[in-house]
mmCIF file of C-alpha atoms in Angstrom:
data_model
loop_
_atom_site.group_PDB
_atom_site.id
_atom_site.type_symbol
_atom_site.label_atom_id
_atom_site.label_comp_id
_atom_site.label_asym_id
_atom_site.label_seq_id
_atom_site.Cartn_x
_atom_site.Cartn_y
_atom_site.Cartn_z
ATOM 1 C CA MET R 1 227.599 -1.705 -27.037
ATOM 2 C CA PRO R 2 229.629 1.322 -25.925
ATOM 3 C CA ILE R 3 230.158 4.155 -28.383
ATOM 4 C CA LYS R 4 233.724 4.719 -29.592
ATOM 5 C CA ASP R 5 235.212 8.067 -28.565
ATOM 6 C CA GLU R 6 235.412 9.383 -32.133
ATOM 7 C CA ASP R 7 231.815 8.335 -32.839
ATOM 8 C CA ARG R 8 230.681 10.015 -29.619
ATOM 9 C CA ARG R 9 232.512 13.205 -30.624
ATOM 10 C CA GLN R 10 230.841 13.199 -34.042
ATOM 11 C CA ILE R 11 227.383 12.699 -32.519
ATOM 12 C CA ILE R 12 227.982 15.510 -30.010
ATOM 13 C CA LYS R 13 229.151 17.770 -32.843
ATOM 14 C CA TYR R 14 226.052 16.889 -34.878
ATOM 15 C CA ARG R 15 223.699 17.621 -31.968
ATOM 16 C CA PHE R 16 225.254 21.034 -31.354
ATOM 17 C CA GLU R 17 225.095 21.833 -35.092
ATOM 18 C CA LYS R 18 221.438 20.785 -35.051
ATOM 19 C CA ALA R 19 220.778 23.056 -32.054
ATOM 20 C CA MET R 20 222.328 26.018 -33.862
ATOM 21 C CA GLU R 21 220.204 25.313 -36.967
ATOM 22 C CA GLU R 22 217.105 25.133 -34.799
ATOM 23 C CA LEU R 23 217.864 28.550 -33.320
ATOM 24 C CA THR R 24 217.942 29.920 -36.867
ATOM 25 C CA GLU R 25 214.673 28.142 -37.666
ATOM 26 C CA ALA R 26 213.107 29.654 -34.533
ATOM 27 C CA ARG R 27 214.124 33.153 -35.630
ATOM 28 C CA ASP R 28 212.825 32.490 -39.159
ATOM 29 C CA ASN R 29 209.455 31.342 -37.814
ATOM 30 C CA ALA R 30 209.265 34.352 -35.502
ATOM 31 C CA ARG R 31 209.766 36.686 -38.470
ATOM 32 C CA LEU R 32 206.755 34.992 -40.064
ATOM 33 C CA GLU R 33 204.851 35.251 -36.738
ATOM 34 C CA HIS R 34 204.524 31.479 -36.502
ATOM 35 C CA TRP R 35 204.885 31.515 -32.746
ATOM 36 C CA SER R 36 204.054 27.881 -31.980
ATOM 37 C CA LEU R 37 206.623 26.777 -34.557
ATOM 38 C CA ALA R 38 209.151 29.236 -33.131
ATOM 39 C CA VAL R 39 208.777 27.845 -29.611
ATOM 40 C CA ASN R 40 208.963 24.303 -31.026
ATOM 41 C CA ARG R 41 212.316 25.110 -32.611
ATOM 42 C CA LEU R 42 213.566 26.819 -29.433
ATOM 43 C CA TYR R 43 212.640 23.700 -27.478
ATOM 44 C CA TYR R 44 214.468 21.441 -29.913
ATOM 45 C CA ALA R 45 217.550 23.669 -29.833
ATOM 46 C CA ALA R 46 217.620 23.288 -26.047
ATOM 47 C CA PHE R 47 216.803 19.564 -26.213
ATOM 48 C CA HIS R 48 219.581 18.773 -28.696
ATOM 49 C CA THR R 49 221.968 20.772 -26.517
ATOM 50 C CA VAL R 50 220.921 18.759 -23.462
ATOM 51 C CA SER R 51 221.323 15.474 -25.319
ATOM 52 C CA ALA R 52 224.811 16.523 -26.512
ATOM 53 C CA VAL R 53 225.903 17.425 -22.981
ATOM 54 C CA LEU R 54 224.532 14.199 -21.559
ATOM 55 C CA LEU R 55 226.343 12.176 -24.224
ATOM 56 C CA ALA R 56 229.563 14.059 -23.455
ATOM 57 C CA HIS R 57 229.191 12.597 -19.949
ATOM 58 C CA GLY R 58 228.325 9.106 -21.192
ATOM 59 C CA ILE R 59 224.620 9.477 -20.359
ATOM 60 C CA SER R 60 221.755 8.805 -22.741
ATOM 61 C CA SER R 61 217.992 8.553 -22.591
ATOM 62 C CA LYS R 62 215.377 7.060 -24.856
ATOM 63 C CA SER R 63 212.836 9.849 -24.244
ATOM 64 C CA HIS R 64 212.657 13.612 -24.104
ATOM 65 C CA SER R 65 211.320 13.616 -20.561
ATOM 66 C CA GLY R 66 214.037 11.189 -19.489
ATOM 67 C CA ALA R 67 216.772 13.374 -20.978
ATOM 68 C CA ILE R 68 215.410 16.478 -19.274
ATOM 69 C CA MET R 69 215.092 14.619 -15.968
ATOM 70 C CA LEU R 70 218.654 13.267 -16.218
ATOM 71 C CA PHE R 71 219.981 16.705 -17.144
ATOM 72 C CA GLY R 72 218.246 18.167 -14.092
ATOM 73 C CA LYS R 73 219.621 15.456 -11.847
ATOM 74 C CA GLU R 74 223.201 15.661 -13.158
ATOM 75 C CA PHE R 75 223.580 19.380 -13.825
ATOM 76 C CA ILE R 76 220.909 21.439 -12.068
ATOM 77 C CA SER R 77 220.487 19.560 -8.776
ATOM 78 C CA THR R 78 224.249 19.286 -8.386
ATOM 79 C CA GLY R 79 224.753 23.032 -8.892
ATOM 80 C CA ARG R 80 226.847 22.622 -12.059
ATOM 81 C CA LEU R 81 224.300 24.867 -13.769
ATOM 82 C CA ASP R 82 221.972 27.483 -12.386
ATOM 83 C CA GLU R 83 218.374 26.522 -11.626
ATOM 84 C CA SER R 84 217.248 29.011 -14.280
ATOM 85 C CA ALA R 85 218.463 26.519 -16.907
ATOM 86 C CA GLY R 86 216.118 23.902 -15.493
ATOM 87 C CA ARG R 87 213.212 26.346 -15.420
ATOM 88 C CA LEU R 88 213.910 27.313 -19.042
ATOM 89 C CA LEU R 89 213.880 23.674 -20.157
ATOM 90 C CA ALA R 90 210.659 22.977 -18.285
ATOM 91 C CA ARG R 91 208.978 26.050 -19.775
ATOM 92 C CA LEU R 92 210.086 25.271 -23.318
ATOM 93 C CA SER R 93 208.971 21.662 -22.986
ATOM 94 C CA SER R 94 205.563 22.635 -21.657
ATOM 95 C CA MET R 95 205.077 25.319 -24.293
ATOM 96 C CA ARG R 96 206.183 22.982 -27.082
ATOM 97 C CA ASN R 97 203.677 20.353 -25.979
ATOM 98 C CA THR R 98 200.873 22.897 -25.713
ATOM 99 C CA GLY R 99 201.654 24.461 -29.078
ATOM 100 C CA ASP R 100 202.034 21.131 -30.837
ATOM 101 C CA TYR R 101 199.143 19.193 -29.329
ATOM 102 C CA ASP R 102 196.431 21.496 -27.945
ATOM 103 C CA ASP R 103 193.523 22.269 -30.255
ATOM 104 C CA CYS R 104 192.610 25.839 -31.171
ATOM 105 C CA PHE R 105 195.701 27.301 -29.576
ATOM 106 C CA ASP R 106 198.677 29.357 -30.720
ATOM 107 C CA TRP R 107 201.379 31.176 -28.800
ATOM 108 C CA SER R 108 201.814 34.924 -29.242
ATOM 109 C CA ALA R 109 204.864 37.120 -29.725
ATOM 110 C CA ASP R 110 204.576 38.221 -26.083
ATOM 111 C CA ASP R 111 204.802 34.581 -24.986
ATOM 112 C CA VAL R 112 207.699 33.510 -27.202
ATOM 113 C CA GLN R 113 209.987 36.484 -27.807
ATOM 114 C CA PRO R 114 211.283 36.606 -24.206
ATOM 115 C CA LEU R 115 212.539 33.023 -24.599
ATOM 116 C CA PHE R 116 214.930 33.707 -27.467
ATOM 117 C CA GLU R 117 217.739 35.315 -25.487
ATOM 118 C CA PRO R 118 217.882 32.778 -22.633
ATOM 119 C CA THR R 119 217.629 29.840 -25.040
ATOM 120 C CA GLU R 120 220.393 31.204 -27.263
ATOM 121 C CA LYS R 121 222.591 31.855 -24.209
ATOM 122 C CA PHE R 122 221.914 28.316 -22.933
ATOM 123 C CA VAL R 123 222.909 26.723 -26.239
ATOM 124 C CA VAL R 124 225.968 28.908 -26.823
ATOM 125 C CA LEU R 125 227.238 28.533 -23.253
ATOM 126 C CA LEU R 126 226.991 24.751 -23.236
ATOM 127 C CA LYS R 127 228.444 24.485 -26.738
ATOM 128 C CA SER R 128 231.420 26.606 -25.633
ATOM 129 C CA ILE R 129 231.984 24.323 -22.619
ATOM 130 C CA TYR R 130 231.415 20.912 -24.226
ATOM 131 C CA PHE R 131 232.414 21.499 -27.841
ATOM 132 C CA PRO R 132 234.657 24.584 -27.879
ATOM 133 C CA GLN R 133 236.609 23.686 -31.013
ATOM 134 C CA GLU R 134 233.661 24.454 -33.292
#
């Protein structure tokens, strides 16, 4: 069943709000030097942003990898967004998986801190394009 326009708008709004909260959570975890948790939250901020943008275009996916693949196909491959956005998503996804699932492993400040600025720019840019009223 198709989503009504107002429902779609509310879901998009929620996903962008969630992404902004996750950026705050990433910074909070970084202050505590919980680097794997920080990269997890950065990933989810980017993922919720991607899912909001896809929904704004009437596209959805049932999996994280599917959403990232569809975002790449619709926005990176077409030139709507720079390839650096695709590389950032791939890196965050890989790092999140490693940090969450690999035994005896934790990311360091040197690994994670450089990802804050590009992730924040990614989220803020796409929010300003697809949900500017908030």
